[in-house]
Coordinates of C-alpha atoms and ligand atoms in Angstrom, one line a residue:
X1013 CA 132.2 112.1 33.3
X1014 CA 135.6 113.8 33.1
X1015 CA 136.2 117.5 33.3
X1016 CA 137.7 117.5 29.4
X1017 CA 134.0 116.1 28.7
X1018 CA 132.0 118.5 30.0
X1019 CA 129.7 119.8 27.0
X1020 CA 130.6 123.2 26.0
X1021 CA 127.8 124.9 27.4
X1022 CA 127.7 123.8 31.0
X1023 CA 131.6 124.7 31.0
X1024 CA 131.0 128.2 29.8
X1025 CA 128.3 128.7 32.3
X1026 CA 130.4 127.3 34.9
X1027 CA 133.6 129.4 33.9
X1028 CA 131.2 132.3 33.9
X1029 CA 129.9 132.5 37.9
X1030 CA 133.7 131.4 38.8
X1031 CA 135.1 134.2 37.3
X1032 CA 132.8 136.2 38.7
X1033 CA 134.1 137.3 42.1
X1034 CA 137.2 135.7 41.4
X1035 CA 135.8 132.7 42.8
X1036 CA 137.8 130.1 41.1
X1037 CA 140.7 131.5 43.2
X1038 CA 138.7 130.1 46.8
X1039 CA 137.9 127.3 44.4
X1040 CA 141.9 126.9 42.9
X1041 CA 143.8 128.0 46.1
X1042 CA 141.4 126.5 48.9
X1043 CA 139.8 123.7 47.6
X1044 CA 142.5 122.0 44.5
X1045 CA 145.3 123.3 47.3
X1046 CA 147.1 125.1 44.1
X1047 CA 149.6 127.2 45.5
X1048 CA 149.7 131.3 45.4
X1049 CA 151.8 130.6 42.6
X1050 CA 150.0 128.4 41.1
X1051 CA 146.9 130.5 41.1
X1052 CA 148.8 133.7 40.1
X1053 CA 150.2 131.5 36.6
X1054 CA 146.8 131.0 35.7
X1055 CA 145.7 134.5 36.2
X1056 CA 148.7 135.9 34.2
X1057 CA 147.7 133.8 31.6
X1058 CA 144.2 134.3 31.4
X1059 CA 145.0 138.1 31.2
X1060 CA 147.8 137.7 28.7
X1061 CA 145.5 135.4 27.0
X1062 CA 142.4 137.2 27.5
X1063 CA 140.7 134.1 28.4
X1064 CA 138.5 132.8 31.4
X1065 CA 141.0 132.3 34.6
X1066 CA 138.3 129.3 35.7
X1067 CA 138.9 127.4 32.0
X1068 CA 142.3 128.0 32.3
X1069 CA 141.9 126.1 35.8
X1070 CA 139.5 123.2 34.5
X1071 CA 142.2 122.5 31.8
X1072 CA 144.4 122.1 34.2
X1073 CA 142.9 120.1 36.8
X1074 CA 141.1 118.3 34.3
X1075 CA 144.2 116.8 33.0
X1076 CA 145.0 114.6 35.8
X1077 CA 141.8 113.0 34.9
X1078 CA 139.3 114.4 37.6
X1079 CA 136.2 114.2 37.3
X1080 CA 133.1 116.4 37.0
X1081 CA 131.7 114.8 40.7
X1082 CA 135.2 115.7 42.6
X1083 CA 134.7 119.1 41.1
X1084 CA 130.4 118.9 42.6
X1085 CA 131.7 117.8 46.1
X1086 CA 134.4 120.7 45.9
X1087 CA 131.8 123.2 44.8
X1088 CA 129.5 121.8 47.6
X1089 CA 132.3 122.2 50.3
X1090 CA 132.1 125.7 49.0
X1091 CA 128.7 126.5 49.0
X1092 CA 128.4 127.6 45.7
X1093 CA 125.0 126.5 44.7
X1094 CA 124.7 128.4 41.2
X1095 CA 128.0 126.9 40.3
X1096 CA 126.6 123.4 41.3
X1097 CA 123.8 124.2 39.5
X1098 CA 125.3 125.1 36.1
X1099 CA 126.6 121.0 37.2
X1100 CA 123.8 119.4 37.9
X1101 CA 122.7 117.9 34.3
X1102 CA 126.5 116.6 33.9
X1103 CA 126.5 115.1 37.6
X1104 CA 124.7 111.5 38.3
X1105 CA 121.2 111.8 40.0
X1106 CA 122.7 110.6 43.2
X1107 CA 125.3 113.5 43.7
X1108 CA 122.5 116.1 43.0
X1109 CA 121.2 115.1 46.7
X1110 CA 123.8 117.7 47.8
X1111 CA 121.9 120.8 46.2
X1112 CA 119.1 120.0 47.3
X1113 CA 120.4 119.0 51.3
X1114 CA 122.2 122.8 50.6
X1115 CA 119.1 124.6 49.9
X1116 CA 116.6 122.7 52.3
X1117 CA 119.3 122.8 55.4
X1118 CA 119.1 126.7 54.7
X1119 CA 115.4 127.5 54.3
X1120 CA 115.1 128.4 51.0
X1121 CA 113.5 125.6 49.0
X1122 CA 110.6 127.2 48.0
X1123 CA 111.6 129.3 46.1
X1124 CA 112.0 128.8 42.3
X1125 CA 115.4 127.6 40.8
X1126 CA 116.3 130.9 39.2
X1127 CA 115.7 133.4 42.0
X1128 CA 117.3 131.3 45.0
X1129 CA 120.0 131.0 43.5
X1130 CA 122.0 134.3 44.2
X1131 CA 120.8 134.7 47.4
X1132 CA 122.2 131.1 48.5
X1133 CA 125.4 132.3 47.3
X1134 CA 125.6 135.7 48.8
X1135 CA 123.9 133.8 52.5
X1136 CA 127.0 132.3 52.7
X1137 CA 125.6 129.1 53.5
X1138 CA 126.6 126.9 56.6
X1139 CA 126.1 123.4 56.6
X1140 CA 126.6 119.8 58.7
X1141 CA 129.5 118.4 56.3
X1142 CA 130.1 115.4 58.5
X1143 CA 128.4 113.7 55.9
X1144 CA 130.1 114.6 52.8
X1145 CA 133.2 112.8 51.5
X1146 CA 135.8 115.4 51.5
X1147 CA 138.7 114.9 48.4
X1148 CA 142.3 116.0 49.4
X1149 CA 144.5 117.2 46.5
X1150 CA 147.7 118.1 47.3
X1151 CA 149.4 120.6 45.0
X1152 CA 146.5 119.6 42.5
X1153 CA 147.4 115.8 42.6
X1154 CA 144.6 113.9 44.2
X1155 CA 145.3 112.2 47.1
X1156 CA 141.7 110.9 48.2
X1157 CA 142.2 109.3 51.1
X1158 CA 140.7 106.4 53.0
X1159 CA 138.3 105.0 52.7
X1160 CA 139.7 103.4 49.2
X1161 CA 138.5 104.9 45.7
X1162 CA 136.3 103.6 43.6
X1163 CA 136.2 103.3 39.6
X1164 CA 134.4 106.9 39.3
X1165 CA 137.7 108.4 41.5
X1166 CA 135.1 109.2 44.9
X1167 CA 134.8 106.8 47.8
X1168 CA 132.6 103.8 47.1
X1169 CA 129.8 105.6 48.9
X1170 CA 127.3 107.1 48.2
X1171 CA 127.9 111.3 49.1
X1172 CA 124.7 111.0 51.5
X1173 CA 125.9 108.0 53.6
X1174 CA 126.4 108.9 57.2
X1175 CA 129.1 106.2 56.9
X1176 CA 131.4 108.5 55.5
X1177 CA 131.5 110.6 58.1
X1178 CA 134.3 108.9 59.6
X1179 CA 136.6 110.1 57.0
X1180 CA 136.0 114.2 58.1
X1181 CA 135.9 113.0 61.6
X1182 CA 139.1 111.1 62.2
X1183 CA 141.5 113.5 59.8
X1184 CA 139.9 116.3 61.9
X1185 CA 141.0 115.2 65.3
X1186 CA 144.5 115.3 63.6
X1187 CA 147.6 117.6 63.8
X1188 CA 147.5 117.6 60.1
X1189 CA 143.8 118.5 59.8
X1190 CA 144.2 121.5 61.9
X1191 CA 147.9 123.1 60.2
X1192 CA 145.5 122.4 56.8
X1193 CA 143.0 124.8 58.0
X1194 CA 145.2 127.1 59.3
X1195 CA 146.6 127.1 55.2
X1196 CA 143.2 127.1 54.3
X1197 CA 142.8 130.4 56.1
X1198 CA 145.9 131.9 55.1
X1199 CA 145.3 130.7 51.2
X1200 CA 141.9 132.5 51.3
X1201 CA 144.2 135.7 52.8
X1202 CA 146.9 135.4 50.2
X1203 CA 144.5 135.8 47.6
X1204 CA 143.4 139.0 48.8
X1205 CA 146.7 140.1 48.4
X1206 CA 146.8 142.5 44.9
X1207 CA 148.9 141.3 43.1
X1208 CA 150.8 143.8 40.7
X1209 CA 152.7 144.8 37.6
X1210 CA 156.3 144.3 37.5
X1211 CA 156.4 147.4 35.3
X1212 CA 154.3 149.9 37.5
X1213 CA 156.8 148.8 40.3
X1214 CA 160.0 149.8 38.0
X1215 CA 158.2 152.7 36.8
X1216 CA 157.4 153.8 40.6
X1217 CA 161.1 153.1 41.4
X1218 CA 162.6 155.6 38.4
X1219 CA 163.8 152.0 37.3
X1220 CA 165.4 151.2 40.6
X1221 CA 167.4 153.9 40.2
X1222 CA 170.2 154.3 43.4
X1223 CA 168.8 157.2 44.2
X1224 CA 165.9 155.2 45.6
X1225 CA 167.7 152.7 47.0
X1226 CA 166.9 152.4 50.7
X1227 CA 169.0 149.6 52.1
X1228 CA 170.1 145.9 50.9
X1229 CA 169.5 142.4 53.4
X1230 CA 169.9 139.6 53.0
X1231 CA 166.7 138.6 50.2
X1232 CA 167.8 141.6 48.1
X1233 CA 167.9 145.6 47.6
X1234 CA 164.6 147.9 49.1
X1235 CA 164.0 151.0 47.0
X1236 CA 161.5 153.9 48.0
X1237 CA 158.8 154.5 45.6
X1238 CA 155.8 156.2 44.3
X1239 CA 153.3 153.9 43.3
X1240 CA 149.8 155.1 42.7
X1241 CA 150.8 158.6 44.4
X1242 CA 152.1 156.9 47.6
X1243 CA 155.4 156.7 49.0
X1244 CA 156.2 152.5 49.5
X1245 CA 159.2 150.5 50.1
X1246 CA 159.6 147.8 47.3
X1247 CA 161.6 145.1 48.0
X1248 CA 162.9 143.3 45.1
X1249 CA 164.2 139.5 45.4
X1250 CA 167.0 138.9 44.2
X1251 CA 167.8 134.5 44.0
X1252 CA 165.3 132.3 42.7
X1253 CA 165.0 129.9 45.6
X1254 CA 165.1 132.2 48.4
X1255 CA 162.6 135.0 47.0
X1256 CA 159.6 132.1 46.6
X1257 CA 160.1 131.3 50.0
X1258 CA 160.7 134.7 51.4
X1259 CA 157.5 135.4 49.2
X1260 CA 155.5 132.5 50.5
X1261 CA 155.9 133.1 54.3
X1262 CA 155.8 137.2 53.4
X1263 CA 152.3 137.0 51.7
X1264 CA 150.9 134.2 54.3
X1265 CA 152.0 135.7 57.1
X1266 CA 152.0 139.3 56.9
X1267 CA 148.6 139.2 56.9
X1268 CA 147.7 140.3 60.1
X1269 CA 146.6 143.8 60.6
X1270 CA 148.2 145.8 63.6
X1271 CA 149.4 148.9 64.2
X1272 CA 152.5 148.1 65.0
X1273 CA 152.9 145.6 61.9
X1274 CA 154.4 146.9 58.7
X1275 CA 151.3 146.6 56.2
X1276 CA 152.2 144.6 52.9
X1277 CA 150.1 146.6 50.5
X1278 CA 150.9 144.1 46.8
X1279 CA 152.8 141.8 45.3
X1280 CA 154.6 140.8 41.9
X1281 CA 155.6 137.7 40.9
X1282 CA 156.4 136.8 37.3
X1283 CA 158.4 139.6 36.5
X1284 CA 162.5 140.3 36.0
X1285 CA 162.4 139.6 40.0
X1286 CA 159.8 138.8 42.2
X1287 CA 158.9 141.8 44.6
X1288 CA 157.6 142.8 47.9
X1289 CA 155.5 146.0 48.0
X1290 CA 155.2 147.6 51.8
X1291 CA 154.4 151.2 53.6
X1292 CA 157.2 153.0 53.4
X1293 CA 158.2 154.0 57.1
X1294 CA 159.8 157.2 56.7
X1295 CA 162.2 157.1 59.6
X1296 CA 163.9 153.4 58.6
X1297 CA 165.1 150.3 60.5
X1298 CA 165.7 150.8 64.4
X1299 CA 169.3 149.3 63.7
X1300 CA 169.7 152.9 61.2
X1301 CA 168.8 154.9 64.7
X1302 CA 170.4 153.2 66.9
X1303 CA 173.9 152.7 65.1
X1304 CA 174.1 155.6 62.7
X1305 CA 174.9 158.5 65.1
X1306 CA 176.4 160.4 63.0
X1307 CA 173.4 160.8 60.9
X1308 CA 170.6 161.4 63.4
X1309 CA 170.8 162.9 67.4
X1310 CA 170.2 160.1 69.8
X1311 CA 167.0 159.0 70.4
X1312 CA 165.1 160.7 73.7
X1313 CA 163.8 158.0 76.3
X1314 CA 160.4 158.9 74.8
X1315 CA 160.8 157.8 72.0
X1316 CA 162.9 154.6 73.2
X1317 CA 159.9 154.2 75.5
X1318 CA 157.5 154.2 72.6
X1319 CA 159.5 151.8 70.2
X1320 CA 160.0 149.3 73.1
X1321 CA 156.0 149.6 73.8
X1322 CA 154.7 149.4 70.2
X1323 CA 156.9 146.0 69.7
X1324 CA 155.8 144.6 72.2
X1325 CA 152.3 145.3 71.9
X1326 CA 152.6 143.9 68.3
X1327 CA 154.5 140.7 69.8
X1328 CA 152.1 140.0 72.0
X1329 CA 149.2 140.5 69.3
X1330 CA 151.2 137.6 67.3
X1331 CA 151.5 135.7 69.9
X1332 CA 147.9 135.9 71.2
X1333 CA 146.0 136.6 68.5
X1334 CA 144.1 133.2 67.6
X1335 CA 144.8 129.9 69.5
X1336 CA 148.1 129.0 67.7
X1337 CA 150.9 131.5 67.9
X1338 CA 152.6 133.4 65.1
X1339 CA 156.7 133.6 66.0
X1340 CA 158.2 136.1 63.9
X1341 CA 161.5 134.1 64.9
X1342 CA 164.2 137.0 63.3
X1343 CA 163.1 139.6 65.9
X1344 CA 166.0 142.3 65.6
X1345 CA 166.2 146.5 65.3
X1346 CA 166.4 145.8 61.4
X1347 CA 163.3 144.3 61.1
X1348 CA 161.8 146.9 63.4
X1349 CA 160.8 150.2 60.9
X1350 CA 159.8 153.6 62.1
X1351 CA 157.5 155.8 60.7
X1352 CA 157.6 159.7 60.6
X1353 CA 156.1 159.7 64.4
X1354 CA 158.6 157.0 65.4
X1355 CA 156.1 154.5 65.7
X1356 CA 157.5 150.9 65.5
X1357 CA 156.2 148.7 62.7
X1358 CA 157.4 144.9 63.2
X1359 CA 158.5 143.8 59.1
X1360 CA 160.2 140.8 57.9
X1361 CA 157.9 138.0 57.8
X1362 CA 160.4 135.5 55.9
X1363 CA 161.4 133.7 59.2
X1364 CA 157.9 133.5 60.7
X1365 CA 155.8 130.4 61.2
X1366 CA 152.7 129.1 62.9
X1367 CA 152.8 126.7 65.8
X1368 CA 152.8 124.9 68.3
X1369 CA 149.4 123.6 67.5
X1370 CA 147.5 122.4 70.4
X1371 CA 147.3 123.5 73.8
X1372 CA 148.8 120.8 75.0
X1373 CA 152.2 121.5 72.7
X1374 CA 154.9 124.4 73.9
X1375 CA 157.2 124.4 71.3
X1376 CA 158.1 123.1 67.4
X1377 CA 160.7 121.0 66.6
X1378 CA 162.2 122.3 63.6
X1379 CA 164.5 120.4 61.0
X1380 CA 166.9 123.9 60.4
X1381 CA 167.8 126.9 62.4
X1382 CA 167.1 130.2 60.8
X1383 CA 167.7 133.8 62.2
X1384 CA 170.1 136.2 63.3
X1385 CA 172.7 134.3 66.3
X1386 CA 173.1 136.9 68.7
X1387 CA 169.6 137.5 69.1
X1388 CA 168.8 133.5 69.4
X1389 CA 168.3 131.1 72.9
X1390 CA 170.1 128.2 73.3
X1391 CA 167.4 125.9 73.2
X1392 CA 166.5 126.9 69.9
X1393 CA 170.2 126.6 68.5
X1394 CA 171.2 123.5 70.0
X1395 CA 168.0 121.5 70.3
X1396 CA 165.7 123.7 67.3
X1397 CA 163.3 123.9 69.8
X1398 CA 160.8 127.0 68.7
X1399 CA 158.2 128.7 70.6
X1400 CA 156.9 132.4 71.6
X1401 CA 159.5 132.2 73.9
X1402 CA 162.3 132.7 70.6
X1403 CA 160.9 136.2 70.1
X1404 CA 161.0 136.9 74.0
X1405 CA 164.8 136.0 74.1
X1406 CA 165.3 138.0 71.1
X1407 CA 163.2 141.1 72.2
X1408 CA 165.2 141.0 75.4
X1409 CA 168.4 141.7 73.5
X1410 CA 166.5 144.5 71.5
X1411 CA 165.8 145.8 74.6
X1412 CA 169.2 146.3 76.0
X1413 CA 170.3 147.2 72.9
X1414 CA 168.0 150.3 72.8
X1415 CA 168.7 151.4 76.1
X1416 CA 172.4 151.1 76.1
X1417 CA 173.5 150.9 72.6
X1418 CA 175.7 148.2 72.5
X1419 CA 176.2 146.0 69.8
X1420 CA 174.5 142.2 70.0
X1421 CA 177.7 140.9 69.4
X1422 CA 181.5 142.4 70.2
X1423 CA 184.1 140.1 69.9
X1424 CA 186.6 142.6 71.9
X1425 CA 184.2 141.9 75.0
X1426 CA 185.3 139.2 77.1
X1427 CA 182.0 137.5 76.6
X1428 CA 181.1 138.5 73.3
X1429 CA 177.4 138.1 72.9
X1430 CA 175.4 140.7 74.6
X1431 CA 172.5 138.0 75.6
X1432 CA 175.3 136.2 78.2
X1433 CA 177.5 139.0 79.0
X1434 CA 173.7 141.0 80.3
X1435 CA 173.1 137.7 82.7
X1436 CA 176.6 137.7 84.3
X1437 CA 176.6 141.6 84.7
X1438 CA 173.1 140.5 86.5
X1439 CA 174.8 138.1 88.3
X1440 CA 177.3 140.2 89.4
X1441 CA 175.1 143.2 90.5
X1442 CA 175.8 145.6 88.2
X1443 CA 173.8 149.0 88.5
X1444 CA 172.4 148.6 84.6
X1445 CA 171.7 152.7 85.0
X1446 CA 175.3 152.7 84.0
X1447 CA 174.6 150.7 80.7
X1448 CA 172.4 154.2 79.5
X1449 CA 174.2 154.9 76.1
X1450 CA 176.7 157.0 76.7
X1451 CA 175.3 160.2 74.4
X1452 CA 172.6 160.4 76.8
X1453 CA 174.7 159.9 79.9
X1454 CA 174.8 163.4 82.2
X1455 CA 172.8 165.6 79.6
X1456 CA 169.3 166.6 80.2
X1457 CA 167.6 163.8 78.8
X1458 CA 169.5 160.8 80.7
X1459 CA 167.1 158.7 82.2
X1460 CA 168.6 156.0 84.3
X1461 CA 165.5 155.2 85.9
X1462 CA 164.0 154.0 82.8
X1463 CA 167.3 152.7 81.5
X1464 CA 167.2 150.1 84.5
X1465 CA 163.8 148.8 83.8
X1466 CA 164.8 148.6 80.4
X1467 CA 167.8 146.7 80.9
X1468 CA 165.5 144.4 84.2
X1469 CA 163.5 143.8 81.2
X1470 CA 166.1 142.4 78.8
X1471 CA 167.9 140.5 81.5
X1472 CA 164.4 138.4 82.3
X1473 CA 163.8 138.3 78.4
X1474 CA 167.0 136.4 78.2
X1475 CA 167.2 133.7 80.8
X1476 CA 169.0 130.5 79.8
X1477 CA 165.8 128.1 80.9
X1478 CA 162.4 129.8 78.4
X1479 CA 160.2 128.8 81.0
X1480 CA 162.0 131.4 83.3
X1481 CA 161.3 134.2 80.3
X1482 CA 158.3 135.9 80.9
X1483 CA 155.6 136.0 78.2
X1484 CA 155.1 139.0 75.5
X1485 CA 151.9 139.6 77.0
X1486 CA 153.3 140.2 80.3
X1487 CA 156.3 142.0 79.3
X1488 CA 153.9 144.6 77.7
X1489 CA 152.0 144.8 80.6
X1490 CA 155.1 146.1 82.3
X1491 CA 156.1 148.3 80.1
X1492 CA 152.4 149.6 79.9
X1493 CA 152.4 150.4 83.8
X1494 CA 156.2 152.4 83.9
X1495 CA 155.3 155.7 84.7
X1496 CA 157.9 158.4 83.9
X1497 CA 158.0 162.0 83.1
X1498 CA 156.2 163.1 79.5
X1499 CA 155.2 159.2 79.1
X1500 CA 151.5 160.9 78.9
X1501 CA 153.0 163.3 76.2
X1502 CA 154.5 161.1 73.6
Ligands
ATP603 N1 159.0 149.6 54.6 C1 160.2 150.2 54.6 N2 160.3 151.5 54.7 C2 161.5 152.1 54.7 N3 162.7 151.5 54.6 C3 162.7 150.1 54.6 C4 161.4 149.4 54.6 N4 161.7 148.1 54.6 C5 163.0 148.0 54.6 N5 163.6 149.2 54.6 C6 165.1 149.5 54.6 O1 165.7 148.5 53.8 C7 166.7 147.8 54.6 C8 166.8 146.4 54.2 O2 165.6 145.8 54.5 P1 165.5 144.2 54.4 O3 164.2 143.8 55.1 O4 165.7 143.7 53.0 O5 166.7 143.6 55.1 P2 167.1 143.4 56.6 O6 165.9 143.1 57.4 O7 168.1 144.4 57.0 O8 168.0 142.0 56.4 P3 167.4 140.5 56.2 O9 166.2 140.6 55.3 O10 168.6 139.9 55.6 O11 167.1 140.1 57.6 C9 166.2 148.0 56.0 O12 167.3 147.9 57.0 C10 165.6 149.4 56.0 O13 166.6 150.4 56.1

């Protein structure tokens, strides 16, 4: 049976535990692979239209011809038993197997139909799926892949038949298999995300009024706000292309909690201009600090001290934090926001990407080079070579940067870029306590103690050769173990 066939009162029951929860959106984002957007269309419209957001999404899917067993095995792979339920008298006999191998794998098949049903659900069921034919849809195309289809759009066996198992087996050993996961993961975070009303945003904003307006990059303008009687930073898109993208990676990737990340709080998406909705950090970029002098006194090593620390703590994190790296890969004092305690907040999640996959990999290739030159290694802009050991390079120059003040890149310095001309003042033995910014230089709070470590610090961050960089882990480490006076005071 197809999906546009299902009688009228299975689809309402169906649409009606979906919706609840919002768990069409596991079942639209995770399972049918639609994208954020995708998902977020339908929910507009189901809102504008006042309808169900899981009819809305049967319509849809339904109309490239899938049928009600795809959607059983999906709802299976889910563990929705109520759902597969409201299924089961529009499902042939055969399929029904995988209710019942649901609730006997998890103890609870005594129980009568009715009752078990909400507690299944809420159990969150685990079980062997080696068994079970898994469909692949690609941006809501199906793409079942081997073995071959049959008539009824499933693989000729029967869902039961341990034969099948090959299928979950070899596209798990894959590259492929474990990158789809890794979207799986990050779909399931995305839709977490709140998504919000273009109008409470320009209503927060005074109607992006100038007054607000906090700073411009490259994606758009950032205005300060008040949106539900908190101060945030929106940033408002401003070109089609670029702000779905910048939008994608944002809402994927800025999903990991840390101190020392800046905290996307909501999205909008649908609006004049898409927008990006983040904790307003009351004390700006690093770059305002560190080049605006005439607007702020000059940092105190202390606080230099606790900027480099809190970065690369929340480096480290990304680098660490589950088997596959996160490289932010645009590492640079912009992206790096301070709140009213000068606490560092790493932002700017457009550039970032997952990888390398696999222990046994150390780097991505990548087809482009993106990021900010002066603060990027040669291996990745001449062979797109990219690996943890991007953001080292980069933090390196932040580094030196924040303990001398020099610009990344001064084309009235014999060698312009401050990553090559640090290595040959290396080279040539320089005493890097004379690099200390010079408005710190021979008053009370000149440090050239820590200015050398800082500077030691950016020098090994920035080797030619990445396996000669140390990694963020252990560049923390250092900075953890500097002892200085008031470090214990900050
Ligand atoms: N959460 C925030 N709180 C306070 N100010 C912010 C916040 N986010 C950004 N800003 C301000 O807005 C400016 C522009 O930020 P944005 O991230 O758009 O650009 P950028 O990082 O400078 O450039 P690009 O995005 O092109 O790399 C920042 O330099 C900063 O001054």
């Amino acid at each position: 049976m197809y999906i546009y066939d299902l009688p009228y009162d299975v689809n309402k029951k169906l649409c009606r535990l979906l919706d609840n929860d919002d768990d069409w959106k596991e079942l639209a984002g995770v399972h049918m692979k639609y994208t954020a957007f995708e998902v977020n269309e339908i929910e507009q419209s189901a809102r504008r239209l006042a309808s169900s957001p899981t009819a809305l999404l049967l319509t849809r899917w339904g109309q490239l011809n899938h049928r009600v067993e795809e959607l059983y095995i999906l709802l299976y792979h889910m563990k929705h038993v109520p759902a597969m339920q409201s299924l089961t008298p529009a499902v042939d006999a055969r399929y029904q197997t995988l209710l019942r191998k649901l609730i006997t794998k998890n103890g609870i098949g005594g129980k009568d139909s009715t009752a078990f049903v909400d507690d299944a659900k809420k159990q969150k069921l685990k079980t062997d799926e080696s068994s079970i034919p898994l469909p692949v849809f690609e941006k809501g195309i199906h793409v079942n892949q081997a073995p071959p289809t049959s008539s009824n759009g499933l693989n000729g066996n029967s869902p039961t038949d341990d034969s099948t198992s090959d299928l979950s087996k070899t596209v798990s050993s894959t590259q492929d298999d474990r990158a789809n996961d890794v979207k799986d993961e990050i779909m399931r975070n995305v839709l977490t995300i709140p998504m919000l009303k273009y109008d409470d945003l320009k209503a927060a904003t005074d109607n992006w009024s100038d007054a607000n307006l906090l700073g411009r990059g490259g994606f758009g303008q950032v205005f300060k706000g008040v949106w539900l009687n908190s101060l945030v930073a929106i940033k408002r898109l401003r070109d089609t292309d670029a702000r779905n993208r910048e939008l994608i990676r944002e809402l994927c990737l800025n999903q990991y909690r840390h101190d020392n990340i800046l905290p996307l709080y909501g999205y909008s998406f649908g609006g004049a201009e898409a927008c990006l909705v983040y904790q307003f950090m009351a004390c700006g970029s690093l770059e305002q600090k560190l080049r605006s002098k005439s607007h702020y006194p000059p940092l105190t090593w202390s606080q230099r001290y606790r900027i480099a620390h809190g970065v690369a703590r929340g480096l480290q994190y990304l680098h660490t934090m589950t088997g596959t790296p996160l490289i932010h890969g645009d590492i640079k004092p912009a992206n790096i926001l301070l709140d009213q305690c000068l606490m560092p907040k790493i932002g700017d999640f457009g550039l970032a990407r997952k990888g390398p996959y696999g222990e046994e990999r150390t780097h991505l290739k990548v087809s482009r080079v993106h990021g900010t030159r002066p603060y990027l290694p040669d291996e990745y802009l001449r062979s797109r070579c990219l690996s943890p050991a991007v953001d080292v390079f980069s933090y390196g120059v932040v580094m030196v940067e924040i303990a001398s003040c020099l610009p990344p890149i001064d084309r009235n310095r014999p060698v312009p870029l401050l990553s090559d001309w640090i290595q040959q003042q290396a080279r040539d033995g320089l005493d890097f306590a004379s690099l200390e910014d010079r408005l710190l230089q021979g008053t009370p709070h000149s440090n050239p103690g820590l200015c050398r470590e800082f500077v030691a610090i950016g020098v090994h961050c920035t080797k030619y050769s990445r396996g000669d960089r140390p990694t963020m882990l252990e560049v923390y480490k250092r900075l953890d173990n500097l002892e200085f006076p008031g470090k214990h005071y900050m």
